[in-house]
Short mmCIF file of C-alpha atoms in Angstrom, two decimals:
data_model
loop_
_atom_site.label_atom_id
_atom_site.label_comp_id
_atom_site.label_asym_id
_atom_site.label_seq_id
_atom_site.Cartn_x
_atom_site.Cartn_y
_atom_site.Cartn_z
CA MET A 13 10.66 2.59 179.76
CA ALA A 14 12.68 -0.47 178.81
CA THR A 15 16.32 -1.13 179.56
CA ASP A 16 17.60 -3.07 176.59
CA ARG A 17 19.93 -5.98 177.28
CA LEU A 18 19.50 -7.53 173.86
CA LEU A 19 22.84 -8.51 172.36
CA HIS A 20 21.64 -10.20 169.22
CA LEU A 21 18.31 -10.10 167.44
CA LEU A 22 17.46 -13.24 165.54
CA ARG A 23 14.85 -13.00 162.82
CA ALA A 24 14.02 -15.39 159.98
CA PRO A 25 14.48 -13.80 156.55
CA THR A 26 11.36 -12.60 154.80
CA GLY A 27 9.95 -15.41 152.75
CA SER A 28 11.84 -18.13 154.65
CA PRO A 29 10.02 -21.45 155.01
CA ALA A 30 7.70 -21.66 157.96
CA ALA A 31 9.30 -23.37 160.94
CA ALA A 32 7.49 -25.89 163.10
CA THR A 33 6.74 -24.13 166.38
CA THR A 34 6.03 -25.19 169.93
CA ARG A 35 3.35 -23.86 172.30
CA ALA A 36 2.28 -25.03 175.73
CA ALA A 37 -0.83 -24.05 177.59
CA GLY A 38 1.37 -23.18 180.38
CA TRP A 39 -4.84 -19.45 196.87
CA GLY A 40 -7.73 -16.93 205.76
CA ARG A 41 -6.45 -20.15 206.73
CA PRO A 42 -8.83 -22.43 208.71
CA ARG A 43 -7.97 -24.24 211.93
CA THR A 44 -5.42 -26.95 211.20
CA GLN A 45 -4.60 -30.38 212.51
CA ARG A 46 -1.42 -32.46 212.18
CA VAL A 47 -1.52 -35.47 209.93
CA ASP A 48 1.04 -38.16 209.19
CA VAL A 49 1.21 -39.12 205.56
CA TRP A 50 2.43 -42.64 204.93
CA GLN A 51 0.82 -43.99 201.82
CA VAL A 52 -1.90 -42.23 199.90
CA ALA A 53 -2.14 -44.45 196.87
CA ALA A 54 -1.63 -48.19 196.77
CA GLY A 55 1.57 -49.25 195.08
CA ILE A 56 3.35 -45.90 195.43
CA ARG A 57 6.30 -45.69 197.80
CA ARG A 58 6.16 -42.61 200.00
CA ALA A 59 8.14 -41.35 202.96
CA SER A 60 6.44 -40.47 206.24
CA VAL A 61 5.54 -36.79 206.22
CA SER A 62 4.14 -34.56 208.92
CA CYS A 63 2.26 -31.62 207.48
CA SER A 64 -0.67 -29.36 208.29
CA SER A 65 -4.11 -29.80 206.76
CA THR A 66 -7.77 -29.46 207.51
CA SER A 67 -10.29 -32.25 207.70
CA SER A 68 -11.97 -32.85 204.37
CA GLY A 69 -15.39 -32.83 206.04
CA GLY A 70 -16.69 -35.07 203.27
CA GLN A 71 -16.05 -32.45 200.60
CA GLY A 72 -14.42 -33.28 197.28
CA GLY A 73 -10.69 -32.87 196.83
CA LEU A 74 -9.02 -29.93 195.15
CA THR A 75 -8.30 -30.01 191.43
CA TYR A 76 -6.11 -28.03 189.05
CA LYS A 77 -9.24 -26.69 187.36
CA ASP A 78 -10.54 -25.49 190.76
CA ALA A 79 -7.30 -23.57 191.04
CA GLY A 80 -7.97 -21.81 187.75
CA VAL A 81 -6.00 -23.91 185.28
CA ASP A 82 -7.96 -25.84 182.65
CA ILE A 83 -5.62 -28.30 180.94
CA ASP A 84 -8.33 -29.36 178.50
CA ALA A 85 -8.86 -25.76 177.37
CA GLY A 86 -5.12 -25.42 176.82
CA ALA A 87 -5.08 -28.57 174.72
CA GLU A 88 -8.00 -27.28 172.68
CA LEU A 89 -6.12 -24.04 171.98
CA VAL A 90 -3.11 -26.02 170.78
CA ARG A 91 -5.38 -28.03 168.44
CA ARG A 92 -6.80 -24.81 166.99
CA ILE A 93 -3.37 -23.27 166.54
CA ALA A 94 -2.22 -26.46 164.82
CA ARG A 95 -4.78 -25.81 162.11
CA MET A 96 -3.10 -22.47 161.43
CA ALA A 97 0.50 -23.67 161.93
CA PRO A 98 0.70 -27.41 161.14
CA GLY A 99 3.49 -29.31 162.84
CA ILE A 100 3.26 -27.90 166.35
CA GLY A 101 2.66 -30.00 169.45
CA GLY A 102 6.12 -31.36 170.21
CA PHE A 103 8.38 -30.23 173.01
CA GLY A 104 10.45 -28.06 170.67
CA GLY A 105 10.11 -26.39 167.28
CA LEU A 106 12.36 -27.61 164.46
CA PHE A 107 13.84 -25.23 161.87
CA PRO A 108 15.94 -26.78 159.06
CA TYR A 109 19.41 -25.28 158.66
CA ASN A 110 21.80 -27.05 156.26
CA ASP A 111 22.46 -30.52 157.70
CA ASP A 112 21.01 -29.58 161.09
CA TYR A 113 17.81 -28.58 162.77
CA LEU A 114 17.73 -25.58 165.02
CA VAL A 115 15.44 -26.51 167.91
CA ALA A 116 13.66 -23.74 169.82
CA SER A 117 11.48 -23.54 172.92
CA THR A 118 10.02 -20.78 175.07
CA ASP A 119 8.47 -20.88 178.55
CA GLY A 120 8.12 -19.14 181.89
CA VAL A 121 7.93 -20.37 185.50
CA GLY A 122 4.23 -19.70 186.08
CA THR A 123 2.90 -18.91 189.52
CA LYS A 124 5.95 -20.35 191.22
CA LEU A 125 6.91 -16.67 191.07
CA LYS A 126 4.22 -15.97 193.69
CA LEU A 127 6.04 -18.26 196.12
CA ALA A 128 9.33 -16.58 195.26
CA PHE A 129 7.77 -13.27 196.31
CA GLU A 130 6.40 -14.83 199.53
CA THR A 131 9.55 -16.74 200.53
CA GLY A 132 12.06 -14.15 199.32
CA ILE A 133 13.94 -16.85 197.40
CA HIS A 134 14.93 -15.19 194.12
CA ASP A 135 18.39 -16.54 193.37
CA THR A 136 17.22 -19.90 191.97
CA ILE A 137 14.06 -18.95 190.06
CA GLY A 138 16.27 -18.19 187.05
CA ILE A 139 17.43 -21.81 187.05
CA ASP A 140 13.77 -22.81 186.74
CA LEU A 141 13.39 -20.47 183.80
CA VAL A 142 16.30 -21.96 181.88
CA ALA A 143 15.33 -25.52 182.79
CA MET A 144 11.83 -25.26 181.38
CA SER A 145 13.14 -24.50 177.89
CA VAL A 146 16.38 -26.49 177.68
CA ASN A 147 14.73 -29.61 179.10
CA ASP A 148 12.20 -29.32 176.29
CA ILE A 149 14.68 -29.06 173.44
CA VAL A 150 16.90 -31.89 174.71
CA THR A 151 13.93 -34.26 174.22
CA LEU A 152 14.66 -34.01 170.50
CA GLY A 153 18.31 -34.85 171.03
CA ALA A 154 19.38 -31.21 170.65
CA LYS A 155 22.26 -29.58 172.47
CA PRO A 156 21.30 -26.10 173.76
CA LEU A 157 23.30 -23.31 172.14
CA PHE A 158 22.02 -20.12 173.72
CA PHE A 159 19.33 -18.60 175.92
CA LEU A 160 17.58 -15.23 176.04
CA ASP A 161 15.43 -13.91 178.88
CA TYR A 162 12.70 -11.32 179.41
CA TYR A 163 12.41 -9.67 182.85
CA ALA A 164 9.47 -7.31 183.40
CA THR A 165 8.56 -5.25 186.46
CA SER A 166 6.78 -2.02 187.38
CA LYS A 167 9.76 -0.47 189.18
CA LEU A 168 13.22 -1.85 188.65
CA ASP A 169 14.93 -3.08 191.83
CA VAL A 170 18.47 -3.55 190.57
CA ASP A 171 19.59 -5.77 193.47
CA LEU A 172 16.58 -8.06 193.09
CA ALA A 173 16.93 -8.27 189.32
CA GLU A 174 20.61 -9.11 189.72
CA LYS A 175 19.71 -12.13 191.92
CA VAL A 176 17.22 -13.38 189.35
CA ILE A 177 19.59 -12.97 186.42
CA LYS A 178 22.39 -14.68 188.39
CA GLY A 179 20.08 -17.70 188.60
CA ILE A 180 19.55 -17.53 184.85
CA ARG A 181 23.31 -17.50 184.36
CA ASP A 182 23.66 -20.51 186.70
CA GLY A 183 21.02 -22.39 184.71
CA CYS A 184 22.87 -21.67 181.49
CA GLU A 185 26.10 -22.98 183.02
CA GLN A 186 24.33 -26.17 184.12
CA SER A 187 23.02 -26.71 180.60
CA ASP A 188 26.26 -25.68 178.90
CA CYS A 189 24.68 -22.93 176.83
CA ALA A 190 25.38 -19.22 176.45
CA LEU A 191 23.31 -16.49 178.06
CA LEU A 192 23.21 -14.47 174.88
CA GLY A 193 21.10 -11.54 176.01
CA GLY A 194 17.67 -10.46 177.15
CA GLU A 195 15.24 -7.63 177.72
CA THR A 196 14.51 -5.77 180.94
CA ALA A 197 11.16 -3.97 180.78
CA GLU A 198 10.15 -1.40 183.40
CA MET A 199 6.40 -0.74 183.13
CA PRO A 200 5.04 1.51 185.91
CA GLY A 201 1.68 0.41 187.29
CA PHE A 202 1.59 -2.88 185.43
CA TYR A 203 2.78 -5.23 188.21
CA ALA A 204 2.27 -5.17 191.99
CA GLU A 205 5.07 -3.55 193.99
CA GLY A 206 8.05 -5.87 194.37
CA GLU A 207 6.80 -8.33 191.77
CA TYR A 208 8.12 -9.25 188.32
CA ASP A 209 7.51 -11.69 185.50
CA LEU A 210 9.89 -13.87 183.53
CA SER A 211 10.03 -15.54 180.14
CA GLY A 212 12.84 -17.50 178.54
CA PHE A 213 13.80 -18.61 175.07
CA ALA A 214 16.30 -21.35 174.17
CA VAL A 215 17.75 -22.50 170.87
CA GLY A 216 19.70 -25.71 170.32
CA VAL A 217 20.98 -27.79 167.43
CA VAL A 218 20.81 -31.42 166.34
CA LYS A 219 21.88 -33.21 163.17
CA LYS A 220 18.93 -34.05 160.95
CA ASP A 221 19.75 -37.75 161.07
CA LYS A 222 20.05 -37.67 164.89
CA VAL A 223 16.66 -36.19 165.74
CA ILE A 224 14.80 -38.21 168.37
CA ASP A 225 11.18 -38.17 167.26
CA GLY A 226 9.60 -41.33 168.70
CA LYS A 227 8.65 -42.74 165.30
CA ASN A 228 10.43 -46.05 165.96
CA ILE A 229 8.80 -46.70 169.36
CA VAL A 230 7.11 -50.11 169.49
CA LYS A 231 5.27 -52.31 171.96
CA GLY A 232 7.70 -53.74 174.52
CA ASP A 233 10.02 -50.74 174.66
CA VAL A 234 10.98 -49.70 178.18
CA LEU A 235 10.18 -46.43 180.00
CA ILE A 236 13.03 -45.12 182.13
CA GLY A 237 12.43 -42.27 184.56
CA LEU A 238 14.96 -39.69 185.72
CA PRO A 239 14.18 -38.25 189.18
CA SER A 240 12.95 -34.71 189.66
CA SER A 241 14.16 -32.33 192.37
CA GLY A 242 10.57 -31.78 193.50
CA VAL A 243 7.59 -29.95 192.02
CA HIS A 244 9.79 -28.20 189.47
CA SER A 245 7.83 -25.34 187.82
CA ASN A 246 4.37 -26.75 187.09
CA GLY A 247 1.22 -27.11 189.16
CA PHE A 248 1.82 -24.11 191.40
CA SER A 249 -1.67 -22.71 191.00
CA LEU A 250 -2.90 -25.92 192.63
CA VAL A 251 -0.07 -25.77 195.18
CA ARG A 252 -1.12 -22.25 196.16
CA ARG A 253 -4.78 -23.31 196.41
CA VAL A 254 -3.75 -26.16 198.75
CA LEU A 255 -1.80 -23.68 200.89
CA GLU A 256 -4.78 -21.35 201.04
CA LYS A 257 -7.47 -23.92 201.73
CA SER A 258 -5.66 -26.40 203.97
CA GLY A 259 -3.68 -24.18 206.33
CA LEU A 260 -0.47 -25.89 205.26
CA SER A 261 2.32 -23.41 205.99
CA LEU A 262 5.46 -22.70 204.04
CA ASP A 263 7.28 -22.89 207.40
CA ASP A 264 6.03 -26.39 208.26
CA GLN A 265 8.81 -28.94 208.67
CA LEU A 266 9.13 -31.59 205.97
CA PRO A 267 11.53 -34.57 206.16
CA ARG A 268 13.17 -35.44 202.86
CA ASN A 269 13.80 -38.95 201.58
CA ASP A 270 17.47 -38.60 202.57
CA GLY A 271 16.51 -37.97 206.21
CA ILE A 272 17.29 -34.24 206.19
CA THR A 273 14.51 -31.95 207.39
CA THR A 274 13.56 -28.94 205.32
CA THR A 275 10.51 -26.68 205.19
CA VAL A 276 7.56 -26.88 202.84
CA GLY A 277 8.58 -23.54 201.34
CA GLU A 278 12.14 -24.66 200.67
CA ALA A 279 10.93 -27.93 199.14
CA LEU A 280 8.54 -26.09 196.83
CA MET A 281 11.20 -23.60 195.77
CA ALA A 282 13.82 -26.25 194.94
CA PRO A 283 14.99 -25.36 191.43
CA THR A 284 13.97 -27.50 188.48
CA PHE A 285 16.55 -30.13 187.65
CA ILE A 286 18.33 -29.53 184.35
CA TYR A 287 18.69 -32.84 182.50
CA VAL A 288 20.71 -31.68 179.52
CA LYS A 289 24.14 -33.15 180.27
CA GLN A 290 22.78 -36.42 181.67
CA VAL A 291 20.37 -36.97 178.78
CA LEU A 292 22.86 -36.10 176.04
CA GLU A 293 25.35 -38.56 177.54
CA ILE A 294 22.71 -41.31 177.60
CA ILE A 295 21.69 -40.53 174.01
CA SER A 296 25.32 -40.70 172.84
CA LYS A 297 25.47 -44.39 173.83
CA GLY A 298 22.43 -45.34 171.75
CA GLY A 299 19.10 -47.03 172.33
CA VAL A 300 16.97 -43.94 173.06
CA LYS A 301 13.86 -43.72 170.87
CA GLY A 302 11.87 -40.94 172.54
CA LEU A 303 11.90 -38.52 175.49
CA ALA A 304 9.14 -36.74 177.39
CA HIS A 305 9.71 -33.74 179.67
CA ILE A 306 7.17 -34.16 182.49
CA THR A 307 5.67 -30.70 182.95
CA GLY A 308 2.05 -29.50 183.04
CA GLY A 309 -0.17 -32.49 182.34
CA GLY A 310 2.11 -34.88 184.24
CA PHE A 311 2.61 -38.42 182.99
CA THR A 312 -0.94 -38.62 181.69
CA ASP A 313 -0.59 -35.95 179.03
CA ASN A 314 3.14 -35.74 178.34
CA ILE A 315 4.25 -39.32 177.75
CA PRO A 316 1.76 -39.95 174.89
CA ARG A 317 3.12 -36.89 173.06
CA VAL A 318 6.17 -38.87 171.95
CA PHE A 319 4.32 -42.05 170.88
CA PRO A 320 3.33 -43.05 167.35
CA SER A 321 -0.30 -43.97 166.78
CA GLY A 322 -1.33 -47.24 168.42
CA CYS A 323 1.10 -47.05 171.34
CA GLY A 324 0.28 -46.42 174.98
CA ALA A 325 2.13 -46.58 178.30
CA LYS A 326 1.89 -48.82 181.34
CA ILE A 327 3.37 -47.19 184.46
CA PHE A 328 4.57 -49.25 187.42
CA THR A 329 3.57 -46.89 190.24
CA GLY A 330 5.76 -48.50 192.91
CA SER A 331 8.98 -48.40 190.93
CA TRP A 332 10.50 -45.11 192.10
CA GLU A 333 10.74 -43.04 195.26
CA ILE A 334 8.32 -40.11 195.40
CA PRO A 335 9.55 -36.97 197.19
CA PRO A 336 7.57 -36.29 200.39
CA ILE A 337 6.34 -32.91 199.16
CA PHE A 338 3.87 -34.67 196.85
CA SER A 339 2.41 -36.79 199.66
CA CYS A 340 2.10 -33.67 201.77
CA LEU A 341 0.26 -31.75 199.06
CA GLN A 342 -2.00 -34.68 198.22
CA GLN A 343 -3.00 -35.23 201.85
CA ALA A 344 -3.43 -31.53 202.64
CA GLY A 345 -5.53 -30.91 199.54
CA ASN A 346 -7.36 -34.24 199.50
CA ILE A 347 -6.30 -34.57 195.86
CA ASP A 348 -7.07 -37.84 194.12
CA ASP A 349 -4.43 -39.90 192.36
CA ALA A 350 -5.59 -39.14 188.82
CA GLU A 351 -5.42 -35.39 189.49
CA MET A 352 -1.94 -35.68 191.01
CA ARG A 353 -0.69 -37.63 188.01
CA ARG A 354 -2.10 -35.13 185.53
CA THR A 355 -0.80 -32.06 187.40
CA PHE A 356 2.59 -32.91 188.94
CA ASN A 357 5.68 -34.82 187.88
CA MET A 358 5.39 -37.06 190.99
CA GLY A 359 9.17 -37.36 191.32
CA ILE A 360 10.04 -38.13 187.69
CA GLY A 361 10.98 -35.12 185.57
CA MET A 362 12.11 -36.81 182.37
CA VAL A 363 11.01 -40.09 180.77
CA LEU A 364 13.12 -41.93 178.22
CA VAL A 365 11.65 -44.52 175.87
CA VAL A 366 14.39 -47.03 175.10
CA SER A 367 14.78 -50.38 173.43
CA ARG A 368 14.49 -53.38 175.72
CA GLU A 369 18.06 -54.36 174.82
CA SER A 370 19.43 -51.01 176.01
CA ALA A 371 17.39 -50.60 179.19
CA ASP A 372 19.59 -52.53 181.62
CA ARG A 373 22.76 -50.83 180.39
CA ILE A 374 21.26 -47.35 180.68
CA ILE A 375 20.03 -48.01 184.22
CA GLU A 376 23.36 -49.53 185.28
CA ASP A 377 25.23 -46.53 183.87
CA THR A 378 23.17 -44.04 185.90
CA HIS A 379 24.26 -44.44 189.50
CA GLY A 380 25.02 -42.08 192.35
CA SER A 381 23.35 -38.69 192.43
CA ASN A 382 21.66 -39.16 189.05
CA PRO A 383 19.92 -42.56 189.17
CA ALA A 384 17.37 -43.89 186.71
CA TYR A 385 14.38 -46.16 187.25
CA ARG A 386 12.56 -48.66 185.07
CA ILE A 387 9.08 -47.16 185.50
CA GLY A 388 7.03 -48.80 182.78
CA GLU A 389 6.72 -50.13 179.29
CA VAL A 390 5.10 -49.37 175.95
CA ILE A 391 1.87 -51.29 175.26
CA GLU A 392 -0.70 -51.49 172.49
CA GLY A 393 -3.48 -48.94 172.72
CA ASP A 394 -3.34 -45.30 173.72
CA GLY A 395 -3.04 -43.12 176.81
CA VAL A 396 -1.40 -44.11 180.09
CA GLN A 397 -2.34 -46.99 182.41
CA TYR A 398 -1.19 -47.08 186.06
CA VAL A 399 -0.62 -50.43 187.74
#
């Protein structure tokens, strides 16, 4: 049985030109000891963290693939799909409409939902859902217009669903877009009791001559990072494996960079930051050549997506403050730096590629609660170097 909340159904006319689309390849507890995490990787500023973990005992560290997520397999699927639907691979799909492009994206929140079930925090997971799509389409310079959601469960708990959808509404308000409708599907026996799944779909608009596509990026351009609120909504299969294998508890105390103490569970469930208003304001002042939403694949896989051929990135690893939750996870899971950088956002959720002439102005204009950091530069070559 499905309870239909769909207000408008959008469908391309038969025979309409194919639109470029977007697709992303979206844990017992042993005896624990207390560890103080100060600095795990040279050149990266970290706060002191006290968290639970087990001794590594000489064993190798945990990886995302160990946790069941194979980023390389996901990338291979995207390559195969691209042969059937040329033009995919960006953060959003572009559909020409008069003088504009409609920009679309779809996503979920992955296994962060498992922590929502365990912590009982359901009123912000909807913000995550909206953020994952609207943060994608703003990388093309598009303003989000509307959002649709899909909520599926085996037995509908109206009060629980209301909390989740309130979060979706809050996310839409933060991104200044309309919650246009959605679908509530009740499918007995399909999900575990008390659990649900979410998907979201966002559409925005940008003038054809205002699309930010990275084509004009050159050596010497500056990379500016906008801080994340934490882990956001990627890497939670590895997070859950760390919790399972290390003995790290969701109730463990975790000091934040601002001196306030929270719990590991609360830090992990912090909603994904929505960058729409901040990014569109920065774009309006000029100088932005490309943007990368740092999701699954971290810096290593996401930043090169916006570069033209022959360009790579050099990242200055000591140039921003990393939230303590990352140090805690890295220490507890004995995760090496390369794996961290290819799984998590490491405290930077959005990267702007800007002209050298505009960099100082953009950084000076972003003060207070929404700072920006000069985190690197564009170099000749390919991939991402960390120095």
